mmCIF file of C-alpha atoms in Angstrom:
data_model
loop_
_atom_site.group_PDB
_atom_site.id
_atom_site.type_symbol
_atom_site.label_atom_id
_atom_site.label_comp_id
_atom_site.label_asym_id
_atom_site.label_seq_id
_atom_site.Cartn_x
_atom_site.Cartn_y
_atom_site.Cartn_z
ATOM 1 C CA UNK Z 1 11.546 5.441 -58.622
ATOM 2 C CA UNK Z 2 8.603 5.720 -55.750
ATOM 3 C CA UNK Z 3 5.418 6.577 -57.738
ATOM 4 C CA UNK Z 4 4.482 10.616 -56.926
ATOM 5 C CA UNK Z 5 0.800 12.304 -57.050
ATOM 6 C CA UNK Z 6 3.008 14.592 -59.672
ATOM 7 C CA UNK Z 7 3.279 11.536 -61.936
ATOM 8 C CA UNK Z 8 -0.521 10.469 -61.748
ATOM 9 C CA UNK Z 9 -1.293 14.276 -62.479
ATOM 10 C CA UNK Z 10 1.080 14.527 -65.282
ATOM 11 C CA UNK Z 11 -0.349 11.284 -66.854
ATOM 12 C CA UNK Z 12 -4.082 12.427 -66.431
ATOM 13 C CA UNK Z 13 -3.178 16.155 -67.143
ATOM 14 C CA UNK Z 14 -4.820 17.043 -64.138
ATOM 15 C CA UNK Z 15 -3.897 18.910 -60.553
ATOM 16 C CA UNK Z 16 -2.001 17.382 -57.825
ATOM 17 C CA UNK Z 17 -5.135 18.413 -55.788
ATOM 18 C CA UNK Z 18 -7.365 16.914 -57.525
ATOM 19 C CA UNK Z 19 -5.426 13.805 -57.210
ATOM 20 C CA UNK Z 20 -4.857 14.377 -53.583
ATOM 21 C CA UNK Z 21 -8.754 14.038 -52.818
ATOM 22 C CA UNK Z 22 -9.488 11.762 -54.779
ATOM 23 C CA UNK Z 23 -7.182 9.159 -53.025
ATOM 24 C CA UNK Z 24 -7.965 10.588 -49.726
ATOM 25 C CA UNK Z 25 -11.323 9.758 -50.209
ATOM 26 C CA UNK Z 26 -12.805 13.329 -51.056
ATOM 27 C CA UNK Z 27 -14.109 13.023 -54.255
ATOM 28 C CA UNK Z 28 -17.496 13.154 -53.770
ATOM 29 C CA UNK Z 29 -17.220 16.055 -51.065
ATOM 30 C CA UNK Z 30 -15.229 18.193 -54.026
ATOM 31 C CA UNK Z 31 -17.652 17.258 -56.903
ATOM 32 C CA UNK Z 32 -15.161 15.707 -58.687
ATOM 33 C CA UNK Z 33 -16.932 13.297 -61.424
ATOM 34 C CA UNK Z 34 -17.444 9.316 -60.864
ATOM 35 C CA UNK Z 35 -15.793 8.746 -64.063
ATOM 36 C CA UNK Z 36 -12.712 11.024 -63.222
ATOM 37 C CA UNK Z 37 -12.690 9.282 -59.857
ATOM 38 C CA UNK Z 38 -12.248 5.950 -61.525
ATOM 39 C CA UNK Z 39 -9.568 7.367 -64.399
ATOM 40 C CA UNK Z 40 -7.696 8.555 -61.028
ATOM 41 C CA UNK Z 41 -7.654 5.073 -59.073
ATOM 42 C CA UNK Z 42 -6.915 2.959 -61.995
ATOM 43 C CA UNK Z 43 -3.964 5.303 -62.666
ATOM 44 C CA UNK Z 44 -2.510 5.072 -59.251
ATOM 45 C CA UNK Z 45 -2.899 1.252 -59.465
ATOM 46 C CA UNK Z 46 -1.249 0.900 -62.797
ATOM 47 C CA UNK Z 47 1.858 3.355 -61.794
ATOM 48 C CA UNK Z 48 1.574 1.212 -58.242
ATOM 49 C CA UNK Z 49 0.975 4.425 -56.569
ATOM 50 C CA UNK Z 50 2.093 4.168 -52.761
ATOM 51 C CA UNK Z 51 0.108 6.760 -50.622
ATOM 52 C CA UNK Z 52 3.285 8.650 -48.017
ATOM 53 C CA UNK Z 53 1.106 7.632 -44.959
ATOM 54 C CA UNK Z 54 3.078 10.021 -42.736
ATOM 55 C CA UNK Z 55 2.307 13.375 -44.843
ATOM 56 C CA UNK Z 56 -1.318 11.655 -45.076
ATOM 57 C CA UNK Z 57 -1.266 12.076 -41.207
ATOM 58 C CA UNK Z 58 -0.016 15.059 -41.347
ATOM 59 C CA UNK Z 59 -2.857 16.636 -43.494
ATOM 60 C CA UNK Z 60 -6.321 14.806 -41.778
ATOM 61 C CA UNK Z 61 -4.696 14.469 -38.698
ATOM 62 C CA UNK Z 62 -5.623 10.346 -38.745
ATOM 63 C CA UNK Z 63 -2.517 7.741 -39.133
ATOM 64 C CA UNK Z 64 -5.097 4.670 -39.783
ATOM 65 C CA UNK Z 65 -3.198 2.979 -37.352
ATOM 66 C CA UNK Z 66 -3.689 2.458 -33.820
ATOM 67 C CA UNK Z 67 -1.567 0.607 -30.711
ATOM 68 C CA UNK Z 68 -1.989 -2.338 -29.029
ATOM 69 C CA UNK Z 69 -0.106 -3.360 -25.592
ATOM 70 C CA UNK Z 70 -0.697 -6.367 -23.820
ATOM 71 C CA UNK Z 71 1.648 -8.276 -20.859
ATOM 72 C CA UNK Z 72 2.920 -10.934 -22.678
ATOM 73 C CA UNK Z 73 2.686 -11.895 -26.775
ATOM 74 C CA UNK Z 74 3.249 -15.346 -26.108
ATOM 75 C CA UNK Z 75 -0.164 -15.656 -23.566
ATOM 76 C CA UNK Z 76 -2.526 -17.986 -25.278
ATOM 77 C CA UNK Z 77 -5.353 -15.368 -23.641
ATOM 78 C CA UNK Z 78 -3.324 -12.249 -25.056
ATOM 79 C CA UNK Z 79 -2.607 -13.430 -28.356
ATOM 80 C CA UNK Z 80 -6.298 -14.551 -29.126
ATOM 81 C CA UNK Z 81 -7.378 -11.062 -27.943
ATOM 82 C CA UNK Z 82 -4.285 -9.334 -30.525
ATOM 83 C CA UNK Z 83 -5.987 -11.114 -33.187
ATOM 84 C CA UNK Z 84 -9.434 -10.871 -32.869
ATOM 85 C CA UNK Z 85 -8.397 -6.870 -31.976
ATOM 86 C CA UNK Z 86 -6.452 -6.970 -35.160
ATOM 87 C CA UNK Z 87 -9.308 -8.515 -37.676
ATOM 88 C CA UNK Z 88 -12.035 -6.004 -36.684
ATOM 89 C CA UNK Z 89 -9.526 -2.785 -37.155
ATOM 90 C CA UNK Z 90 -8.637 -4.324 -40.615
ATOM 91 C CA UNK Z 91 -12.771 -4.139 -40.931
ATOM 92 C CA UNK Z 92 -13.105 -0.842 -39.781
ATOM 93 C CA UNK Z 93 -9.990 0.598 -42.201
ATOM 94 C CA UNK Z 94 -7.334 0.486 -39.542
ATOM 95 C CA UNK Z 95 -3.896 -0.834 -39.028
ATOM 96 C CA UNK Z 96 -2.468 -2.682 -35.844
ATOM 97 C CA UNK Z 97 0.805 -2.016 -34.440
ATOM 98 C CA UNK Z 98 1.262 -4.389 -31.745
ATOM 99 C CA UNK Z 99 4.044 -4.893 -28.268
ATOM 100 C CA UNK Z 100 4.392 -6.466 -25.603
ATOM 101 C CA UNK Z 101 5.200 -4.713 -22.341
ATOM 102 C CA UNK Z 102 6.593 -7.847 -20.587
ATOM 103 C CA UNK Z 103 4.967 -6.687 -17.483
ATOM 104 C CA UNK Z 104 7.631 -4.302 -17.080
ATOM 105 C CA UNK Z 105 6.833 -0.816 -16.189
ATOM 106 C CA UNK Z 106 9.492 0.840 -18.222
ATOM 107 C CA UNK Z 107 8.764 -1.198 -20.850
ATOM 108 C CA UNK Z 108 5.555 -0.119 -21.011
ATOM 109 C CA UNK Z 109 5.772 3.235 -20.509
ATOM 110 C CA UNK Z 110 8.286 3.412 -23.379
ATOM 111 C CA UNK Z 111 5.784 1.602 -25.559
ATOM 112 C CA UNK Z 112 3.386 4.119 -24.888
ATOM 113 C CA UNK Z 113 5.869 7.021 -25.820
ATOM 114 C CA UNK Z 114 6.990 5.435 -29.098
ATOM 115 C CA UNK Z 115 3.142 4.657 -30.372
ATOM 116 C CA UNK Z 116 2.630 8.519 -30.080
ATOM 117 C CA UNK Z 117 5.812 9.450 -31.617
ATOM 118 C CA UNK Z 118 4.593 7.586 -34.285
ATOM 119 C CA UNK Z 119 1.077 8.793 -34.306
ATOM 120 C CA UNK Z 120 -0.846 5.991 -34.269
ATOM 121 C CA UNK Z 121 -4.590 7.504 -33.830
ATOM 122 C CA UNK Z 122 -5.227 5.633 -30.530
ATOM 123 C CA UNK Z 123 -3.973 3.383 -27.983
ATOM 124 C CA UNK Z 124 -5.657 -0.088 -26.527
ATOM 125 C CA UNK Z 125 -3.409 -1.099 -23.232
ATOM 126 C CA UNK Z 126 -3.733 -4.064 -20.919
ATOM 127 C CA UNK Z 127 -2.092 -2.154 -18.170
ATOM 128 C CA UNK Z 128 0.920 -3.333 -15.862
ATOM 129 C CA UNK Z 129 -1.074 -1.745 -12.864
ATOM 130 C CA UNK Z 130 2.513 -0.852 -11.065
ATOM 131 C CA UNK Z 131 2.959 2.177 -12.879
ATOM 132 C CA UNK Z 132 0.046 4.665 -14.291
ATOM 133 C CA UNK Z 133 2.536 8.037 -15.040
ATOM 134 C CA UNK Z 134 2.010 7.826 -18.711
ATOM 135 C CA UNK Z 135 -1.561 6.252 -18.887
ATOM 136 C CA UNK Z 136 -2.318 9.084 -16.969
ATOM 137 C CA UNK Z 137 -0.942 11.445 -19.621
ATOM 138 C CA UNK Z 138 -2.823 10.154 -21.516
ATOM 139 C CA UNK Z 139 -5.882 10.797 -19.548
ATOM 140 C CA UNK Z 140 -5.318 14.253 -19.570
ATOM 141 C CA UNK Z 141 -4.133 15.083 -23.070
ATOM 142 C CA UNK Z 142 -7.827 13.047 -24.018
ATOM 143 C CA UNK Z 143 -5.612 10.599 -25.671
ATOM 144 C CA UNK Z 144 -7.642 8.077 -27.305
ATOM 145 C CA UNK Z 145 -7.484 5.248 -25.116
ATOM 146 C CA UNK Z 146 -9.394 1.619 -24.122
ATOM 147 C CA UNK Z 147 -7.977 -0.361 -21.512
ATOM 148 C CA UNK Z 148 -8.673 -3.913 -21.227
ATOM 149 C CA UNK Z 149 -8.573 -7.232 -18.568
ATOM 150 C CA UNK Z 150 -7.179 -4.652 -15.812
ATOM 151 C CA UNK Z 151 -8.074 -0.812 -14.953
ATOM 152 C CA UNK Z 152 -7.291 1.807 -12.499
ATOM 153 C CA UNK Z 153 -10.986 2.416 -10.564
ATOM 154 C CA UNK Z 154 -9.698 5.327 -9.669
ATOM 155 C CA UNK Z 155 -9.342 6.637 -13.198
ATOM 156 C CA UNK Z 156 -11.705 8.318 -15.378
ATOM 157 C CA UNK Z 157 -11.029 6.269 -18.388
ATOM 158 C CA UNK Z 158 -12.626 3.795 -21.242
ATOM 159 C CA UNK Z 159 -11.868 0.061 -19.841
ATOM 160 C CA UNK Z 160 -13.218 -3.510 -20.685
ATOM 161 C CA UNK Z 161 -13.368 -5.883 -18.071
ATOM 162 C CA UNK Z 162 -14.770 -9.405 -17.200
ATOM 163 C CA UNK Z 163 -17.193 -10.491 -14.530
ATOM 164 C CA UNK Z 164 -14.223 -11.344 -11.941
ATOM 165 C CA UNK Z 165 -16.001 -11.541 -8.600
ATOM 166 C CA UNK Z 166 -18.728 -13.414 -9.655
ATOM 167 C CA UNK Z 167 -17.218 -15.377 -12.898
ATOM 168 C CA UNK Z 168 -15.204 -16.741 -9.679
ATOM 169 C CA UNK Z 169 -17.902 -16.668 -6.999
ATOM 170 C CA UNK Z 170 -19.860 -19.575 -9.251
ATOM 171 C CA UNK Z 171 -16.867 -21.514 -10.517
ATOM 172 C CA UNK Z 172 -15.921 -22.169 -6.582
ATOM 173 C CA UNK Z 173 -19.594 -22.465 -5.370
ATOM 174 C CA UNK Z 174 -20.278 -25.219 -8.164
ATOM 175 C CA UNK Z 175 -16.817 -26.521 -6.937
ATOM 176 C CA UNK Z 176 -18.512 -26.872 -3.150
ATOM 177 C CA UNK Z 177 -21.724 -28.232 -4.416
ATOM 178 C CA UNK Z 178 -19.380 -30.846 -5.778
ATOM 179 C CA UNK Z 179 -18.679 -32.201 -2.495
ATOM 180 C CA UNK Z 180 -14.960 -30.162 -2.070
ATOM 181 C CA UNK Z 181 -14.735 -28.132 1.439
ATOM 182 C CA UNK Z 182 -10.739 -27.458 1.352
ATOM 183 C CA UNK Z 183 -10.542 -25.514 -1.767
ATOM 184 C CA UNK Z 184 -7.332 -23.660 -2.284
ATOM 185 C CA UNK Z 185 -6.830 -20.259 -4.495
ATOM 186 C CA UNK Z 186 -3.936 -20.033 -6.490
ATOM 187 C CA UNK Z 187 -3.444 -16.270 -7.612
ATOM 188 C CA UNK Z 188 -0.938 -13.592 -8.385
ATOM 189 C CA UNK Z 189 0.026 -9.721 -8.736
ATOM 190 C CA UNK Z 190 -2.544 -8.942 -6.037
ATOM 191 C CA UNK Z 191 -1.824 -5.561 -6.796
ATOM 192 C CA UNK Z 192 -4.343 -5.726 -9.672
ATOM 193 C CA UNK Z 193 -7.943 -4.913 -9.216
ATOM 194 C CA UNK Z 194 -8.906 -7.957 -11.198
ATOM 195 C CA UNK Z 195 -6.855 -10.051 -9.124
ATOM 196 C CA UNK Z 196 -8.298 -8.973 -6.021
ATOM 197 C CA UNK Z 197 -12.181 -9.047 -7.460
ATOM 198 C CA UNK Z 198 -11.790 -12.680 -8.141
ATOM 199 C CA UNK Z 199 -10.202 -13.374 -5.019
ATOM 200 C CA UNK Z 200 -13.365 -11.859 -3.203
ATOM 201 C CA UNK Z 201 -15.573 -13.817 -5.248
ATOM 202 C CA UNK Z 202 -13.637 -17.352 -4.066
ATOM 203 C CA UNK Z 203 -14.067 -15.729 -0.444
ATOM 204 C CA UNK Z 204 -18.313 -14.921 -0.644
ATOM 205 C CA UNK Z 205 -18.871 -18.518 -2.230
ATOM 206 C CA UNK Z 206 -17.199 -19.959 0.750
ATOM 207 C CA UNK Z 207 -18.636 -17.854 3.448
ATOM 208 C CA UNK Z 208 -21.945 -18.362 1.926
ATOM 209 C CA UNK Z 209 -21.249 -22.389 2.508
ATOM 210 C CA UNK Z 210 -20.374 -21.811 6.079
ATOM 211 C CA UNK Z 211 -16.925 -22.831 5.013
ATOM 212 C CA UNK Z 212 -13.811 -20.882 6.959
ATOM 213 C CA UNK Z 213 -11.766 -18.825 4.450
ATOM 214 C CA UNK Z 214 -8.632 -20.096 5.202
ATOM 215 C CA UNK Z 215 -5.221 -18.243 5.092
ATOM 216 C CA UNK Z 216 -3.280 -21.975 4.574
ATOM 217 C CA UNK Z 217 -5.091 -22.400 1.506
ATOM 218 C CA UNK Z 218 -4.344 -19.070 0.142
ATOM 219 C CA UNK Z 219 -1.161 -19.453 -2.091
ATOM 220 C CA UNK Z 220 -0.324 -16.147 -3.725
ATOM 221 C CA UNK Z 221 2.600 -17.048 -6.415
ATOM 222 C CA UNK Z 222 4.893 -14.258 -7.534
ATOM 223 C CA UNK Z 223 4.836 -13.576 -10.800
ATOM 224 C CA UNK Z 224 8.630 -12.744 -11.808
ATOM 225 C CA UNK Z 225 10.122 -17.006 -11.917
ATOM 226 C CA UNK Z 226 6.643 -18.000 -11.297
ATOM 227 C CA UNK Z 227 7.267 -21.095 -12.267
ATOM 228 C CA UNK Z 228 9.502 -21.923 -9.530
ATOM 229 C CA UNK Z 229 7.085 -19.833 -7.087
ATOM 230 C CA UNK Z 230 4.563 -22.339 -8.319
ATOM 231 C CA UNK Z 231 6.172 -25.335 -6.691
ATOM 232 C CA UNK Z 232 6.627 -23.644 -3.458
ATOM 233 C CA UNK Z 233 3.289 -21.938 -3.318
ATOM 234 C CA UNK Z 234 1.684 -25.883 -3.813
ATOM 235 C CA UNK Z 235 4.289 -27.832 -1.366
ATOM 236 C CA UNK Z 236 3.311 -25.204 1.451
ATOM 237 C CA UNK Z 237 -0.500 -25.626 0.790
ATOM 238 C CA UNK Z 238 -0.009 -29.815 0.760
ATOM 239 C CA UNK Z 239 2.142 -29.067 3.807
ATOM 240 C CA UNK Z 240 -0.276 -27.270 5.934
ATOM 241 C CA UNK Z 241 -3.708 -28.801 4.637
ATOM 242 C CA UNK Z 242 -2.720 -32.630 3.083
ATOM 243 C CA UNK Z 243 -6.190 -32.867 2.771
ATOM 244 C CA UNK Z 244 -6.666 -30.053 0.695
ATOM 245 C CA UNK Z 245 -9.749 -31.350 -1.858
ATOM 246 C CA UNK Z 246 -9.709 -28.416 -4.652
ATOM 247 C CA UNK Z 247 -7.841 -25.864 -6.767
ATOM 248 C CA UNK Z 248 -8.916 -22.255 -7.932
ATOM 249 C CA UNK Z 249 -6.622 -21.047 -10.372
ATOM 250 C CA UNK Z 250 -7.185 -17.527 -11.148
ATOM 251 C CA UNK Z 251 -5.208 -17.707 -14.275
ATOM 252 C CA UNK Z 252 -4.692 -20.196 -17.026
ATOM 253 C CA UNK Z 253 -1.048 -19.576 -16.913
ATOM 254 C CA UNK Z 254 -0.802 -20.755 -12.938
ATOM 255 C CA UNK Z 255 -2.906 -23.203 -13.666
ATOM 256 C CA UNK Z 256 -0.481 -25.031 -16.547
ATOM 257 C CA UNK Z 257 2.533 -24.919 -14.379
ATOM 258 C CA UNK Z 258 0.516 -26.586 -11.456
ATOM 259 C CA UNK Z 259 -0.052 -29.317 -13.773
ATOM 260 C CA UNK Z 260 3.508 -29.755 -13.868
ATOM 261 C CA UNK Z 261 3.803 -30.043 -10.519
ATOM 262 C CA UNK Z 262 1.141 -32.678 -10.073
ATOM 263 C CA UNK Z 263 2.558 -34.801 -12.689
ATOM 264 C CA UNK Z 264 5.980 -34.633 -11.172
ATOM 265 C CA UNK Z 265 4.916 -34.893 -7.840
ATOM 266 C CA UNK Z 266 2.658 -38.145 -8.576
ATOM 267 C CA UNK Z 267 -0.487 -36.629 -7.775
ATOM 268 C CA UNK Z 268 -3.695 -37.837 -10.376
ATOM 269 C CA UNK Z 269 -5.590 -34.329 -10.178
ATOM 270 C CA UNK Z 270 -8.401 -35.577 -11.628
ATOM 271 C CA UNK Z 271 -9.126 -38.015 -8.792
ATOM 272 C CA UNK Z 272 -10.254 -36.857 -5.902
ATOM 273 C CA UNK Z 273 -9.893 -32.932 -6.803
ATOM 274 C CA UNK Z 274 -12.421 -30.374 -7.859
ATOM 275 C CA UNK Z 275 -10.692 -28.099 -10.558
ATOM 276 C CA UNK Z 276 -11.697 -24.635 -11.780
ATOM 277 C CA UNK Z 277 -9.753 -21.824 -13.625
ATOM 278 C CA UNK Z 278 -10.668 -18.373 -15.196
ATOM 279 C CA UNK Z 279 -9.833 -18.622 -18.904
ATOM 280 C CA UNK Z 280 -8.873 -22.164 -20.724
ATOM 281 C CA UNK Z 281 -6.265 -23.513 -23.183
ATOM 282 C CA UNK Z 282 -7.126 -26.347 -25.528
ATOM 283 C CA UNK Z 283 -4.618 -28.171 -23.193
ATOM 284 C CA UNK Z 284 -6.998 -28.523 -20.482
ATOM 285 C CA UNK Z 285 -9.090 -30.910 -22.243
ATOM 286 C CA UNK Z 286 -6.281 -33.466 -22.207
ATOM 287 C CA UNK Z 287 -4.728 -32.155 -18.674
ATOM 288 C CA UNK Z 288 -8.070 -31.760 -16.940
ATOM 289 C CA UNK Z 289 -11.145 -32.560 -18.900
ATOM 290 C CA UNK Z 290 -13.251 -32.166 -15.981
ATOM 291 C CA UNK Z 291 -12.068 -29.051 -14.831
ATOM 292 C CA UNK Z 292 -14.625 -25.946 -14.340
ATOM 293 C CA UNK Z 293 -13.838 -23.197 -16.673
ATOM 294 C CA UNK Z 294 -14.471 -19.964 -17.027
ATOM 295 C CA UNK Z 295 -14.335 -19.337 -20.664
ATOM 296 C CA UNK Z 296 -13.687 -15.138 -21.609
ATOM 297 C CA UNK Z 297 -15.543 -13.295 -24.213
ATOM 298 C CA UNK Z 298 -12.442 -12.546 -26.227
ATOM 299 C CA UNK Z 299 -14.272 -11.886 -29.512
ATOM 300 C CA UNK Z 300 -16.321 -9.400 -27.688
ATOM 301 C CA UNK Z 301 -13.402 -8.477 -25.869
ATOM 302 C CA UNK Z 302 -11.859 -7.150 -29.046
ATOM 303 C CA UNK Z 303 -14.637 -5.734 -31.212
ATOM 304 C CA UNK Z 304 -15.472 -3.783 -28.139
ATOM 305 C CA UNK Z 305 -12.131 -2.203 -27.306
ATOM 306 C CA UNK Z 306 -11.790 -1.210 -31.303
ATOM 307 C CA UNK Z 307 -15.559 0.348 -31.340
ATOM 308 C CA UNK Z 308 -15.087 2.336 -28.274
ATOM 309 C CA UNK Z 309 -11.379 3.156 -29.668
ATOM 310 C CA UNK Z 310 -12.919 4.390 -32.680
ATOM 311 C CA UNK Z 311 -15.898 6.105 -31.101
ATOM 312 C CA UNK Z 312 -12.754 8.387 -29.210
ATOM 313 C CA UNK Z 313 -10.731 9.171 -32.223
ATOM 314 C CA UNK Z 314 -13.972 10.355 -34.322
ATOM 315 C CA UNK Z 315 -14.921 12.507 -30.719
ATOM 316 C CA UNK Z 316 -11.603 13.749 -30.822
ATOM 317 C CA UNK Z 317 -11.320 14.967 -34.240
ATOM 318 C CA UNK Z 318 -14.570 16.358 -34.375
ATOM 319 C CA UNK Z 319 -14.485 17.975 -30.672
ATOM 320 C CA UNK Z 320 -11.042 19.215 -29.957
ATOM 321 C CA UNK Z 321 -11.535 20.455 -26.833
ATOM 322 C CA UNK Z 322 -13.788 18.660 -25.296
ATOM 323 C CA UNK Z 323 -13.076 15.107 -23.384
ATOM 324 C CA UNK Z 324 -15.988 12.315 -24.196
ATOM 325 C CA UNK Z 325 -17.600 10.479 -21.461
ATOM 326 C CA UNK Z 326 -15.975 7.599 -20.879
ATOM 327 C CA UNK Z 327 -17.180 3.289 -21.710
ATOM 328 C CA UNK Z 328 -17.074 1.142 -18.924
ATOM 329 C CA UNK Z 329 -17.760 -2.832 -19.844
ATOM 330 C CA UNK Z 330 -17.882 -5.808 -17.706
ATOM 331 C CA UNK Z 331 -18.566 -8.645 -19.451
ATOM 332 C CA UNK Z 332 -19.646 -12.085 -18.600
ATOM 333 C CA UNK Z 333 -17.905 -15.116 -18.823
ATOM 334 C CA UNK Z 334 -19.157 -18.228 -20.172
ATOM 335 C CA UNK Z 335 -19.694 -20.689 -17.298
ATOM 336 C CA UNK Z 336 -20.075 -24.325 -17.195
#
């Protein structure tokens, strides 16, 4: 049978309470002894004593858990950021419960439903953008919440961002200084803010050169069967501009599926072609080892989302009814 604070009580001959704070942490704060302190923990390890999280919840109002929900588990970008999210909560005494929204907007909103049902003491989101009913909730109730790689700038809430505009503004201006002049972006869900931002900074490094920004070399792939939107998107640009001398890729993801294309098409990217992308898989190297990257901060991507995170829950525990002023980060990317 499931060890009890009853049984450790019985076998000490002392109160469920005291028991109770002492494995909450609140033995010092009680002035309960070191030495009964220790006589309590050894107990509960040698009965293996399994604290009932949920009626732990219940009583300090903190889960030790928190919610993570990115696009897509299986993103190389994504993942890295779960992980490194994941080892600094485990630092900081937290638990990660992690899902992936699948850029759907029900999906996500559902997520975001469950992960309160079940308490978890805050929320870290890399939003859909489509959809902001229940992030929004969340807003109001003062829900402890971080969003990351995409935000609403109209909404009053803690987000962590890169340097978009100008992360892409240098990748294509080193791209022109490289001799290209018929550089095409390849980009997707323009209805995100971050999408747009890097767009503009592809746009200022051309103007800047004198060089037209032109709508042939814009290919803007739809994301749902983008890898068949891929193909199209590039036969339309080699269509309209053959002489097209250079490829922004706004995402890694893009990016990799081009590569397909290229190698089925018969096309040697790396003569001839100035690359750059924003973010980079270990792939590249062999794909495209001369390809400008913009390399994201995903260490500080992740410490920073669980510190602000953190930061709210304390706020929130401590100040009930009253909302914190919100964290806004833009990071920079590491540039070549």
């Amino acid at each position: 049978m499931k060890t009890s604070l009853k049984d450790i009580a019985e076998t000490l001959k002392l109160s469920k309470t005291t028991i109770s704070w002492v494995l909450s942490g609140k033995g010092d704060e009680k002035g309960i002894s070191l030495a009964t302190q220790e006589k309590v923990f050894q107990c509960a390890k040698q009965l293996n004593y399994q604290p009932n999280l949920l009626a732990r919840s219940l009583n300090t109002g903190i889960s030790g858990t928190i919610g993570l929900i990115i696009p897509d588990i299986t993103d190389a970008f994504y993942s890295k950021v779960a992980r490194s999210i994941e080892k600094e909560a485990e630092t900081q005494g937290y638990s990660l419960m992690i899902c992936s929204s699948e850029s759907e907007i029900e999906r996500e909103n559902r997520m975001i439903r469950l992960f309160k049902a079940k308490q978890v003491d805050g929320i870290i989101v890399a939003p859909t953008k489509v959809s902001k009913i229940e992030i929004q909730n969340l807003v109001k109730e003062g829900y402890p919440l971080v969003l990351f790689d995409r935000y609403f700038p109209e909404m009053q809430t803690n987000y962590i961002i890169i340097d978009n505009e100008g992360s892409s503004y240098e990748l294509v201006k080193k791209m022109i200084d490289n001799g290209s002049s018929k550089i095409a972006i390849i980009t997707t869900n323009p209805h995100l803010r971050t999408m747009n931002m890097r767009r503009e900074g592809y746009a200022r490094a051309l103007i800047e050169a004198n060089l037209p920004v032109d709508p042939d070399l814009y290919g803007e792939v739809t994301f749902v069967d983008y890898e068949k939107n891929v193909f199209k998107t590039l036969d339309q640009i080699f269509s309209k501009v053959p002489d097209v001398d250079g490829f922004f890729f706004t995402t890694h993801i893009l990016a990799l599926e081009a590569f397909r294309y290229f190698y089925e098409k018969g096309i040697n990217i790396n003569k001839g072609y100035e690359l750059a992308c924003i973010h980079g898989v270990s792939a590249f190297r062999v794909l495209a080892p001369n390809m400008n990257i913009a390399r994201m901060p995903i260490e500080e991507i992740g410490k920073n989302a669980v510190r602000i995170l953190l930061g709210d829950i304390k706020y929130r525990l401590e100040n009930s009814t009253e909302k914190r002023e919100v964290e806004t980060l833009v990071l920079p990317c590491s540039l070549p």
